[in-house]
């Protein structure tokens, strides 16, 4: 790429709509020709031609009930008190070819689905008849056409049954089979070459070396391509090397109708990608970035022979979001399907910030509260693929909006058409005991766990969004757990249910090399800690212990905290604390014993805490909540929990220990 080309990088960011317009006006995107497939192989394929029926469905007048084919006129006036007698002159089974004639005063026994015999125009259901020999007594009259489906009433000969550009799935193939069509002309599947770039990438299944991560985008993008009805061509991992990248892009261009490349577009190595993508032109690069967050480093290039190459951001969740807003509409055009994104309205659970002149995209988790759906925005830019895996869809905050507040209405574009709302929302503190309990719940319970910390759970219960919130909040004055918080925060719409006890302590490397014996040692300066996020019960516990020490020493808490090396190094779960210690990123952290045990680390006990469950009173009658409480109280669960180190159960587990008024 020329120097002049380099300089315009990121200067003209486009909105997704502007980008698509530019793409569609630069390259002609249309279906890529057709092929004929058998209906067995037609799943997900797109019809290239309108389909007409060559026959009537049903092809003949057909009985829809078991009974007797009659002339309706013969039955007029029949009822329980005035039955009418007819003579049975024959019998018609399904598939029968020879049909007896029905004359006045006669009836023919007939099975559901069998063709109506000539002369008859209605079927009397067998329930309203009594037969002895060939004598038939009828207790109810029928009107002409009753219990008969007439020829062509479902589909008429010559009728347009499926339009061009329709996707064939189970219902459509049923229609094709009904009219006897066994082969259909469909659009050729676009071949989409998928390239992952990065020196750090290793294919799943291989050994991870130092500083390496598994390649995610090859697989997420390939499946996203498949879900659109296109065919991925996996090109594999390409190093951040201009020659490797060049030859991979050339190969991809020769094999694919469209090329999707991910990574290598953020600052630093971006020049490399830009140079390779510009070389495929003219025109080369046509879009240098998008006005969206995440997804700014999205590039679009067009090759000499008019093929599109889209450079997606490296972060897997960003790459998938951009796939949704940019690649989907392109593939939809190649397939003639249109983007059939399902949108639903929801209220925001918490404030979500805009992106200052860029469109902010947030994956969201949906909670069906029973009185409306609430959307929890999840951070997408952190690069966490798990947020996307648990998201139901995404929202977009317009470029011009500074932020949306909790309670604001948003439109959620669903990731899947089969959105099945969960029926048990567990929102609150992360706990390993819950991970044991949830899989034990009966099959009808569809649990959704959202880890937002104890305080987040408390608010979610108060707002009626959570069915259950796991809490472990220690009161500074009394050292009592949870109940003081229910009172202080007026969570009067809820009860507190006794959960279990967890042993909290300092998680330190095996052998405790720094000889840490208690919280005081965290002030030593040579000990770096890992802390939990604000609002986490464990964070409250550490602060409580530090406040006790501060009081004893006669210094302010804020001053004392400054002496704790790593106090602001925050992670979100117990297991993340243990992982940080195991990887040597910290010398100690507060967490539960079970997390230490999971990583084979040493544990210095600080005490037992109560992990209880807040539940809105009006949810206690909900079937899924009942199932949760039953399982909590069961011996089966107690046994399973007792296998987790550092967990203890008391006899009152599952009972109400506090109730709001
Ligand atoms: P890049 O644009 O190459 O700097 O990538 C941005 C971030 O996404 C880096 O943290 C990369 O390690 C990560 N990343 C890039 N490609 C992939 C991939 N295929 N799978 C997983 N992570 C990736
Ligand atoms: Mg990279």
CSV table of N, CA and C and ligand atoms in Angstrom, one decimal, residues 196-198 200-201 213-218 240 262-267 269 297 312-316, ligand 1:
chain,number,residue,atom,x,y,z
A,196,UNK,N,-7.8,-17.4,10.0
A,196,UNK,CA,-7.5,-16.8,11.3
A,196,UNK,C,-6.0,-16.4,11.2
A,197,UNK,N,-5.7,-15.2,11.7
A,197,UNK,CA,-4.3,-14.7,11.7
A,197,UNK,C,-3.8,-14.5,13.1
A,198,UNK,N,-2.6,-14.8,13.3
A,198,UNK,CA,-2.0,-14.5,14.6
A,198,UNK,C,-0.9,-15.5,15.0
A,200,UNK,N,0.0,-16.1,17.9
A,200,UNK,CA,-0.3,-16.6,19.2
A,200,UNK,C,-1.3,-17.8,19.1
A,201,UNK,N,-1.8,-18.1,17.8
A,201,UNK,CA,-2.9,-19.0,17.7
A,201,UNK,C,-2.5,-20.5,17.5
A,213,UNK,N,-2.8,-19.0,22.6
A,213,UNK,CA,-4.2,-19.2,22.9
A,213,UNK,C,-4.8,-20.1,21.8
A,214,UNK,N,-5.9,-20.7,22.1
A,214,UNK,CA,-6.6,-21.5,21.0
A,214,UNK,C,-7.3,-20.6,20.0
A,215,UNK,N,-7.2,-21.0,18.8
A,215,UNK,CA,-7.9,-20.3,17.7
A,215,UNK,C,-9.4,-20.6,17.9
A,216,UNK,N,-10.2,-19.5,18.1
A,216,UNK,CA,-11.6,-19.6,18.3
A,216,UNK,C,-12.3,-19.2,17.0
A,217,UNK,N,-11.8,-18.2,16.3
A,217,UNK,CA,-12.6,-17.6,15.2
A,217,UNK,C,-12.8,-18.5,14.0
A,218,UNK,N,-11.8,-19.4,13.8
A,218,UNK,CA,-12.0,-20.3,12.7
A,218,UNK,C,-13.4,-21.1,12.9
A,240,UNK,N,1.5,-13.9,11.5
A,240,UNK,CA,1.6,-12.5,11.2
A,240,UNK,C,2.8,-12.2,10.3
A,262,UNK,N,-9.8,-13.0,10.1
A,262,UNK,CA,-9.9,-12.3,11.4
A,262,UNK,C,-8.6,-12.1,12.0
A,263,UNK,N,-8.5,-11.0,12.8
A,263,UNK,CA,-7.3,-10.7,13.5
A,263,UNK,C,-6.4,-9.8,12.7
A,264,UNK,N,-5.4,-9.3,13.3
A,264,UNK,CA,-4.4,-8.5,12.5
A,264,UNK,C,-4.9,-7.2,12.1
A,265,UNK,N,-6.0,-6.7,12.7
A,265,UNK,CA,-6.5,-5.4,12.2
A,265,UNK,C,-6.4,-4.4,13.3
A,266,UNK,N,-5.9,-4.8,14.5
A,266,UNK,CA,-5.7,-3.7,15.5
A,266,UNK,C,-4.4,-3.1,15.3
A,267,UNK,N,-4.2,-1.9,16.0
A,267,UNK,CA,-3.0,-1.2,15.8
A,267,UNK,C,-1.7,-2.0,16.0
A,269,UNK,N,0.1,-4.4,14.2
A,269,UNK,CA,0.3,-5.2,13.0
A,269,UNK,C,-0.6,-4.9,11.9
A,297,UNK,N,-12.0,-1.9,14.1
A,297,UNK,CA,-11.0,-2.3,13.1
A,297,UNK,C,-11.5,-3.4,12.1
A,312,UNK,N,-12.2,-9.1,9.8
A,312,UNK,CA,-13.0,-9.0,11.0
A,312,UNK,C,-12.0,-8.7,12.2
A,313,UNK,N,-12.5,-8.1,13.2
A,313,UNK,CA,-11.7,-7.9,14.4
A,313,UNK,C,-11.2,-9.2,15.0
A,314,UNK,N,-10.1,-9.2,15.7
A,314,UNK,CA,-9.6,-10.5,16.2
A,314,UNK,C,-10.4,-11.0,17.4
A,315,UNK,N,-10.8,-10.1,18.3
A,315,UNK,CA,-11.6,-10.6,19.5
A,315,UNK,C,-12.8,-11.4,19.0
A,316,UNK,N,-12.9,-12.7,19.5
A,316,UNK,CA,-14.0,-13.5,19.0
A,316,UNK,C,-15.4,-12.9,19.1
B,1,LIG,P1,-5.5,-8.7,16.6
B,1,LIG,O1,-6.5,-7.8,15.8
B,1,LIG,O2,-4.9,-9.7,15.8
B,1,LIG,O3,-4.6,-7.9,17.4
B,1,LIG,O4,-6.4,-9.5,17.7
B,1,LIG,C1,-7.0,-8.9,18.7
B,1,LIG,C2,-7.2,-9.9,19.9
B,1,LIG,O5,-8.0,-11.0,19.4
B,1,LIG,C3,-5.9,-10.5,20.4
B,1,LIG,O6,-6.0,-10.6,21.8
B,1,LIG,C4,-5.8,-11.8,19.7
B,1,LIG,O7,-5.1,-12.8,20.4
B,1,LIG,C5,-7.3,-12.2,19.6
B,1,LIG,N1,-7.5,-13.1,18.5
B,1,LIG,C6,-7.3,-12.8,17.2
B,1,LIG,N2,-7.6,-13.9,16.5
B,1,LIG,C7,-8.1,-14.8,17.3
B,1,LIG,C8,-8.7,-16.1,17.1
B,1,LIG,N3,-8.7,-16.7,15.8
B,1,LIG,N4,-9.1,-16.8,18.1
B,1,LIG,C9,-9.0,-16.3,19.4
B,1,LIG,N5,-8.5,-15.1,19.6
B,1,LIG,C10,-8.1,-14.3,18.6
